Short mmCIF file of C-alpha atoms in Angstrom, two decimals:
data_model
loop_
_atom_site.label_atom_id
_atom_site.label_comp_id
_atom_site.label_asym_id
_atom_site.label_seq_id
_atom_site.Cartn_x
_atom_site.Cartn_y
_atom_site.Cartn_z
CA UNK A 1450 -16.26 -43.36 -58.32
CA UNK A 1451 -18.52 -41.55 -57.39
CA UNK A 1452 -21.63 -41.69 -60.17
CA UNK A 1453 -22.75 -37.54 -60.48
CA UNK A 1454 -26.36 -36.85 -60.15
CA UNK A 1455 -28.23 -34.63 -60.64
CA UNK A 1456 -31.92 -32.84 -58.46
CA UNK A 1457 -34.72 -30.66 -60.30
CA UNK A 1458 -37.03 -29.24 -57.48
CA UNK A 1459 -40.20 -28.21 -58.70
CA UNK A 1460 -39.61 -24.93 -59.76
CA UNK A 1461 -36.91 -26.39 -62.54
CA UNK A 1462 -33.75 -25.50 -61.01
CA UNK A 1463 -30.62 -27.94 -60.43
CA UNK A 1464 -29.78 -28.52 -57.09
CA UNK A 1465 -26.12 -30.06 -56.49
CA UNK A 1466 -25.47 -33.68 -55.07
CA UNK A 1467 -24.47 -31.83 -52.12
CA UNK A 1468 -27.48 -30.22 -51.76
CA UNK A 1469 -29.35 -32.56 -52.91
CA UNK A 1470 -28.00 -34.76 -49.63
CA UNK A 1471 -28.21 -31.75 -47.41
CA UNK A 1472 -32.49 -31.88 -48.51
CA UNK A 1473 -32.29 -35.54 -47.89
CA UNK A 1474 -30.87 -35.10 -44.93
CA UNK A 1475 -28.08 -36.84 -44.70
CA UNK A 1476 -24.90 -35.95 -47.37
CA UNK A 1477 -23.35 -38.97 -49.71
CA UNK A 1478 -21.70 -41.50 -47.86
CA UNK A 1479 -23.10 -40.62 -44.63
CA UNK A 1480 -25.66 -43.19 -42.58
CA UNK A 1481 -28.43 -44.19 -44.01
CA UNK A 1482 -31.36 -41.82 -43.53
CA UNK A 1483 -34.14 -43.09 -46.63
CA UNK A 1484 -37.45 -42.69 -44.46
CA UNK A 1485 -36.20 -39.13 -43.03
CA UNK A 1486 -34.40 -38.34 -46.54
CA UNK A 1487 -37.96 -38.78 -48.15
CA UNK A 1488 -40.02 -36.94 -45.73
CA UNK A 1489 -37.53 -34.04 -45.27
CA UNK A 1490 -38.00 -33.63 -49.34
CA UNK A 1491 -41.74 -33.81 -49.32
CA UNK A 1492 -41.58 -31.44 -46.35
CA UNK A 1493 -39.31 -29.66 -48.58
CA UNK A 1494 -41.98 -29.80 -51.44
CA UNK A 1495 -45.09 -28.29 -49.71
CA UNK A 1496 -42.39 -25.26 -48.45
CA UNK A 1497 -42.46 -24.74 -52.21
CA UNK A 1498 -45.83 -25.09 -52.41
CA UNK A 1499 -46.55 -23.03 -49.19
CA UNK A 1500 -43.87 -20.17 -51.36
CA UNK A 1501 -46.28 -20.17 -54.57
CA UNK A 1502 -49.41 -19.83 -52.71
CA UNK A 1503 -47.15 -17.10 -50.80
CA UNK A 1504 -46.27 -15.46 -54.34
CA UNK A 1505 -49.46 -15.27 -55.19
CA UNK A 1506 -51.01 -13.59 -52.67
CA UNK A 1507 -48.97 -10.69 -52.51
CA UNK A 1508 -49.59 -9.85 -56.04
CA UNK A 1509 -53.20 -8.41 -54.83
CA UNK A 1510 -54.88 -11.67 -55.97
CA UNK A 1511 -56.47 -12.06 -52.63
CA UNK A 1512 -58.22 -9.86 -49.94
CA UNK A 1513 -57.06 -8.23 -46.72
CA UNK A 1514 -60.05 -8.89 -43.42
CA UNK A 1515 -60.61 -5.39 -43.68
CA UNK A 1516 -61.96 -6.02 -47.89
CA UNK A 1517 -63.65 -9.18 -46.82
CA UNK A 1518 -65.58 -7.02 -44.21
CA UNK A 1519 -66.60 -4.21 -46.74
CA UNK A 1520 -67.57 -7.16 -49.87
CA UNK A 1521 -69.87 -9.36 -46.92
CA UNK A 1522 -71.36 -5.76 -46.46
CA UNK A 1523 -72.10 -4.85 -50.06
CA UNK A 1524 -73.86 -8.72 -50.62
CA UNK A 1525 -75.36 -7.95 -46.98
CA UNK A 1526 -77.64 -4.82 -49.59
CA UNK A 1527 -76.90 -6.60 -52.96
CA UNK A 1528 -79.25 -9.40 -50.82
CA UNK A 1529 -81.98 -7.38 -49.63
CA UNK A 1530 -82.35 -6.52 -52.75
CA UNK A 1531 -82.73 -10.25 -54.28
CA UNK A 1532 -85.48 -10.83 -51.58
CA UNK A 1533 -87.89 -7.79 -51.86
CA UNK A 1534 -87.29 -8.22 -56.07
CA UNK A 1535 -88.54 -12.05 -54.61
CA UNK A 1536 -91.46 -10.99 -52.75
CA UNK A 1537 -92.24 -8.16 -55.26
CA UNK A 1538 -92.39 -10.82 -58.27
CA UNK A 1539 -94.28 -13.23 -56.14
CA UNK A 1540 -97.54 -11.96 -55.14
CA UNK A 1541 -99.40 -9.68 -57.30
CA UNK A 1542 -100.40 -6.98 -55.63
CA UNK A 1543 -98.87 -4.62 -57.96
CA UNK A 1544 -102.42 -1.97 -58.92
CA UNK A 1545 -105.73 -2.26 -57.60
CA UNK A 1546 -108.57 -1.73 -59.76
CA UNK A 1547 -111.71 -0.10 -58.13
CA UNK A 1548 -114.87 0.92 -59.81
CA UNK A 1549 -117.84 2.68 -58.03
CA UNK A 1550 -119.23 1.26 -54.58
CA UNK A 1551 -122.68 1.42 -56.50
CA UNK A 1552 -120.99 -0.48 -59.67
CA UNK A 1553 -122.50 -3.62 -58.83
CA UNK A 1554 -125.35 -2.88 -55.88
CA UNK A 1555 -125.79 -1.33 -52.88
CA UNK A 1556 -125.10 -4.28 -50.48
CA UNK A 1557 -121.58 -5.19 -52.26
CA UNK A 1558 -119.20 -4.11 -54.01
CA UNK A 1559 -116.20 -5.77 -56.51
CA UNK A 1560 -112.63 -4.65 -56.54
CA UNK A 1561 -109.29 -6.69 -58.44
CA UNK A 1562 -105.76 -6.60 -58.68
CA UNK A 1563 -103.38 -8.16 -60.88
CA UNK A 1564 -99.75 -8.31 -60.64
CA UNK A 1565 -97.25 -10.35 -63.48
CA UNK A 1566 -98.25 -13.88 -63.01
CA UNK A 1567 -101.94 -13.44 -61.96
CA UNK A 1568 -105.30 -11.55 -61.04
CA UNK A 1569 -107.38 -11.93 -58.34
CA UNK A 1570 -110.83 -10.32 -57.94
CA UNK A 1571 -112.72 -9.36 -54.45
CA UNK A 1572 -116.45 -8.97 -53.09
CA UNK A 1573 -116.41 -6.18 -50.42
CA UNK A 1574 -119.35 -5.77 -48.29
CA UNK A 1575 -120.26 -1.63 -48.69
CA UNK A 1576 -120.77 -1.41 -45.29
CA UNK A 1577 -117.37 -1.97 -44.56
CA UNK A 1578 -115.91 0.53 -46.77
CA UNK A 1579 -115.27 4.77 -46.02
CA UNK A 1580 -118.00 6.71 -46.34
CA UNK A 1581 -116.04 9.09 -48.05
CA UNK A 1582 -114.47 6.29 -50.51
CA UNK A 1583 -115.84 6.47 -53.77
CA UNK A 1584 -114.84 3.96 -54.86
CA UNK A 1585 -114.53 0.49 -53.95
CA UNK A 1586 -111.96 -0.19 -52.05
CA UNK A 1587 -109.70 -1.07 -50.45
CA UNK A 1588 -108.08 -4.70 -51.43
CA UNK A 1589 -107.09 -5.21 -47.65
CA UNK A 1590 -110.79 -5.14 -46.38
CA UNK A 1591 -111.76 -8.98 -45.48
CA UNK A 1592 -114.24 -10.13 -48.92
CA UNK A 1593 -114.38 -13.28 -50.64
CA UNK A 1594 -111.60 -13.32 -53.31
CA UNK A 1595 -111.02 -15.66 -56.38
CA UNK A 1596 -107.72 -15.55 -58.11
CA UNK A 1597 -106.78 -16.74 -61.79
CA UNK A 1598 -103.70 -16.95 -63.51
CA UNK A 1599 -103.28 -15.20 -66.95
CA UNK A 1600 -103.33 -17.35 -70.11
CA UNK A 1601 -100.26 -14.99 -71.18
CA UNK A 1602 -97.54 -18.31 -71.43
CA UNK A 1603 -100.46 -20.69 -72.02
CA UNK A 1604 -102.77 -20.03 -74.59
CA UNK A 1605 -101.81 -16.85 -75.08
CA UNK A 1606 -105.26 -15.03 -74.84
CA UNK A 1607 -105.41 -11.39 -72.43
CA UNK A 1608 -107.47 -11.17 -69.83
CA UNK A 1609 -110.67 -9.53 -69.20
CA UNK A 1610 -111.20 -7.39 -66.20
CA UNK A 1611 -114.54 -5.00 -65.95
CA UNK A 1612 -114.88 -4.83 -69.56
CA UNK A 1613 -111.47 -3.94 -70.10
CA UNK A 1614 -108.52 -6.46 -71.88
CA UNK A 1615 -105.25 -6.34 -71.18
CA UNK A 1616 -102.02 -5.97 -73.22
CA UNK A 1617 -100.52 -9.54 -73.44
CA UNK A 1618 -97.46 -7.72 -75.06
CA UNK A 1619 -96.46 -5.93 -72.49
CA UNK A 1620 -97.02 -8.05 -70.01
CA UNK A 1621 -95.72 -10.28 -71.43
CA UNK A 1622 -92.37 -8.86 -71.65
CA UNK A 1623 -92.60 -6.80 -68.40
CA UNK A 1624 -92.76 -10.57 -66.93
CA UNK A 1625 -90.06 -12.02 -69.13
CA UNK A 1626 -87.72 -8.75 -67.95
CA UNK A 1627 -87.98 -9.49 -64.65
CA UNK A 1628 -87.67 -13.50 -64.72
CA UNK A 1629 -84.22 -12.41 -66.67
CA UNK A 1630 -83.22 -9.69 -63.80
CA UNK A 1631 -83.56 -12.53 -61.15
CA UNK A 1632 -80.91 -14.70 -63.18
CA UNK A 1633 -78.36 -12.02 -63.08
CA UNK A 1634 -78.94 -11.92 -59.55
CA UNK A 1635 -77.84 -15.08 -58.92
CA UNK A 1636 -75.24 -14.97 -61.49
CA UNK A 1637 -74.28 -12.36 -59.61
CA UNK A 1638 -74.30 -13.97 -56.13
CA UNK A 1639 -72.50 -17.22 -57.28
CA UNK A 1640 -69.15 -14.28 -58.93
CA UNK A 1641 -69.29 -12.59 -54.64
CA UNK A 1642 -69.35 -16.45 -53.20
CA UNK A 1643 -67.07 -17.50 -55.62
CA UNK A 1644 -64.65 -13.91 -54.84
CA UNK A 1645 -65.42 -14.85 -51.03
CA UNK A 1646 -63.96 -18.44 -50.93
CA UNK A 1647 -61.55 -18.15 -53.09
CA UNK A 1648 -59.89 -15.01 -52.62
CA UNK A 1649 -59.87 -13.30 -55.79
CA UNK A 1650 -61.25 -10.30 -56.50
CA UNK A 1651 -61.25 -10.77 -60.20
CA UNK A 1652 -65.23 -12.01 -59.06
CA UNK A 1653 -66.18 -9.30 -58.11
CA UNK A 1654 -66.22 -7.17 -61.69
CA UNK A 1655 -68.53 -9.13 -63.29
CA UNK A 1656 -70.38 -9.45 -59.81
CA UNK A 1657 -71.47 -5.81 -59.66
CA UNK A 1658 -72.35 -6.32 -63.56
CA UNK A 1659 -74.72 -8.81 -63.03
CA UNK A 1660 -76.17 -6.97 -60.15
CA UNK A 1661 -76.46 -3.56 -61.27
CA UNK A 1662 -77.92 -4.37 -64.72
CA UNK A 1663 -80.52 -7.01 -63.20
CA UNK A 1664 -81.36 -3.40 -61.53
CA UNK A 1665 -82.09 -1.59 -64.56
CA UNK A 1666 -83.79 -4.78 -65.23
CA UNK A 1667 -86.02 -4.40 -62.19
CA UNK A 1668 -87.38 -0.74 -63.51
CA UNK A 1669 -87.48 -1.62 -66.42
CA UNK A 1670 -90.38 -4.52 -65.58
CA UNK A 1671 -92.06 -1.59 -63.38
CA UNK A 1672 -91.99 0.75 -66.23
CA UNK A 1673 -93.32 -1.77 -68.78
CA UNK A 1674 -96.00 -2.45 -66.46
CA UNK A 1675 -96.93 0.69 -65.88
CA UNK A 1676 -97.41 1.05 -69.91
CA UNK A 1677 -99.22 -1.94 -69.51
CA UNK A 1678 -101.87 -0.58 -67.14
CA UNK A 1679 -102.30 2.40 -68.77
CA UNK A 1680 -102.74 0.09 -72.18
CA UNK A 1681 -105.32 -1.80 -70.37
CA UNK A 1682 -107.36 1.32 -68.88
CA UNK A 1683 -107.48 2.69 -71.97
CA UNK A 1684 -109.10 -0.56 -73.68
CA UNK A 1685 -112.62 0.38 -72.69
CA UNK A 1686 -114.14 3.14 -71.42
CA UNK A 1687 -117.89 1.88 -70.25
CA UNK A 1688 -116.46 1.95 -66.58
CA UNK A 1689 -114.90 4.09 -64.91
CA UNK A 1690 -112.28 2.69 -62.80
CA UNK A 1691 -110.14 3.77 -59.89
CA UNK A 1692 -106.57 2.77 -59.95
CA UNK A 1693 -103.22 3.11 -57.74
CA UNK A 1694 -100.21 0.93 -57.66
CA UNK A 1695 -99.79 -1.26 -54.38
CA UNK A 1696 -97.14 -2.67 -52.23
CA UNK A 1697 -95.59 -4.88 -54.74
CA UNK A 1698 -94.56 -2.15 -57.26
CA UNK A 1699 -92.51 0.12 -54.05
CA UNK A 1700 -90.58 -3.60 -53.78
CA UNK A 1701 -90.04 -3.93 -56.90
CA UNK A 1702 -88.92 0.57 -56.99
CA UNK A 1703 -86.93 -0.30 -53.97
CA UNK A 1704 -84.67 -3.39 -54.73
CA UNK A 1705 -83.79 -2.06 -58.30
CA UNK A 1706 -82.68 0.88 -56.10
CA UNK A 1707 -80.08 -1.61 -53.64
CA UNK A 1708 -79.37 -3.92 -56.34
CA UNK A 1709 -77.55 -0.55 -58.45
CA UNK A 1710 -76.01 0.56 -54.83
CA UNK A 1711 -74.79 -2.86 -54.03
CA UNK A 1712 -73.59 -3.29 -57.80
CA UNK A 1713 -71.57 -0.14 -57.25
CA UNK A 1714 -70.67 -0.33 -54.07
CA UNK A 1715 -68.87 -4.45 -55.67
CA UNK A 1716 -67.87 -1.96 -58.79
CA UNK A 1717 -65.91 0.41 -56.22
CA UNK A 1718 -64.66 -2.29 -53.87
CA UNK A 1719 -62.82 -3.82 -57.02
CA UNK A 1720 -60.86 -0.88 -58.28
CA UNK A 1721 -57.32 -1.36 -57.37
CA UNK A 1722 -57.06 1.85 -55.98
CA UNK A 1723 -59.31 4.15 -53.11
CA UNK A 1724 -61.75 7.14 -54.98
CA UNK A 1725 -62.20 8.25 -51.44
CA UNK A 1726 -58.79 8.74 -50.38
CA UNK A 1727 -57.75 9.88 -53.66
CA UNK A 1728 -60.29 12.45 -53.22
CA UNK A 1729 -59.47 13.24 -49.92
CA UNK A 1730 -55.45 14.76 -50.75
CA UNK A 1731 -56.38 16.95 -54.07
CA UNK A 1732 -59.30 18.67 -51.28
CA UNK A 1733 -56.40 19.31 -48.92
CA UNK A 1734 -53.88 20.66 -51.38
CA UNK A 1735 -56.84 22.69 -52.46
CA UNK A 1736 -58.13 24.49 -49.42
CA UNK A 1737 -54.34 25.22 -48.15
CA UNK A 1738 -53.47 26.61 -51.31
#
């Protein structure tokens, strides 16, 4: 008498003995085909796993080639913002300070420029300066440069330039905002990389939030730094200084705008529908009516 047995597949469904014999490659009582049946059974299991993968992708978690291309384009925009931020934060050409050309003597004059981390003073020859310019500079002219790191983060001392004192709290706040924005950029880049590698659109949402917040933080850092410059100039009025924001600030301003645009693009790509396609039919219907 044949012994009855049941076979259960990976999804928990019960398979009859005949079906089990079919999956194994031979019916009960047939010729022995153990290795072939085992191979077919294993291939059947892999097929079940493949069906699960297809069901996962059909639910919308995976992305098409067009979506992947759009995400890579938006990621390129965000990376441009990251590069501009690193360039601006790592350089010390945020503001240039220039006294009168005759502040020291008639042959040389002193100019200074500083950023978030260090300040530099530069001695220029008066003969190299434009005769129509009243103040010393610009800092791009050749001369002897002396740079020192600020002691805000070590001993807590304020820096003194041209008898004026920096505002430590504002400078530290601007630097911390810039560093936190860089941390958010790293987190956003990880999320977008996971979205591209795992083909899961869900990671676009936290990535977009990280890039938008990083852009806002960069712009806030720029505003706080500008307030620190105004406080620095107001600390002493005995020396008249001409000040102007330099190219590092331009990099930071552009970086903040680019990061916000990149985050908005990721947010639009994460939506389950296209806002542009939804708006077009409304326009067509309104124009026809």
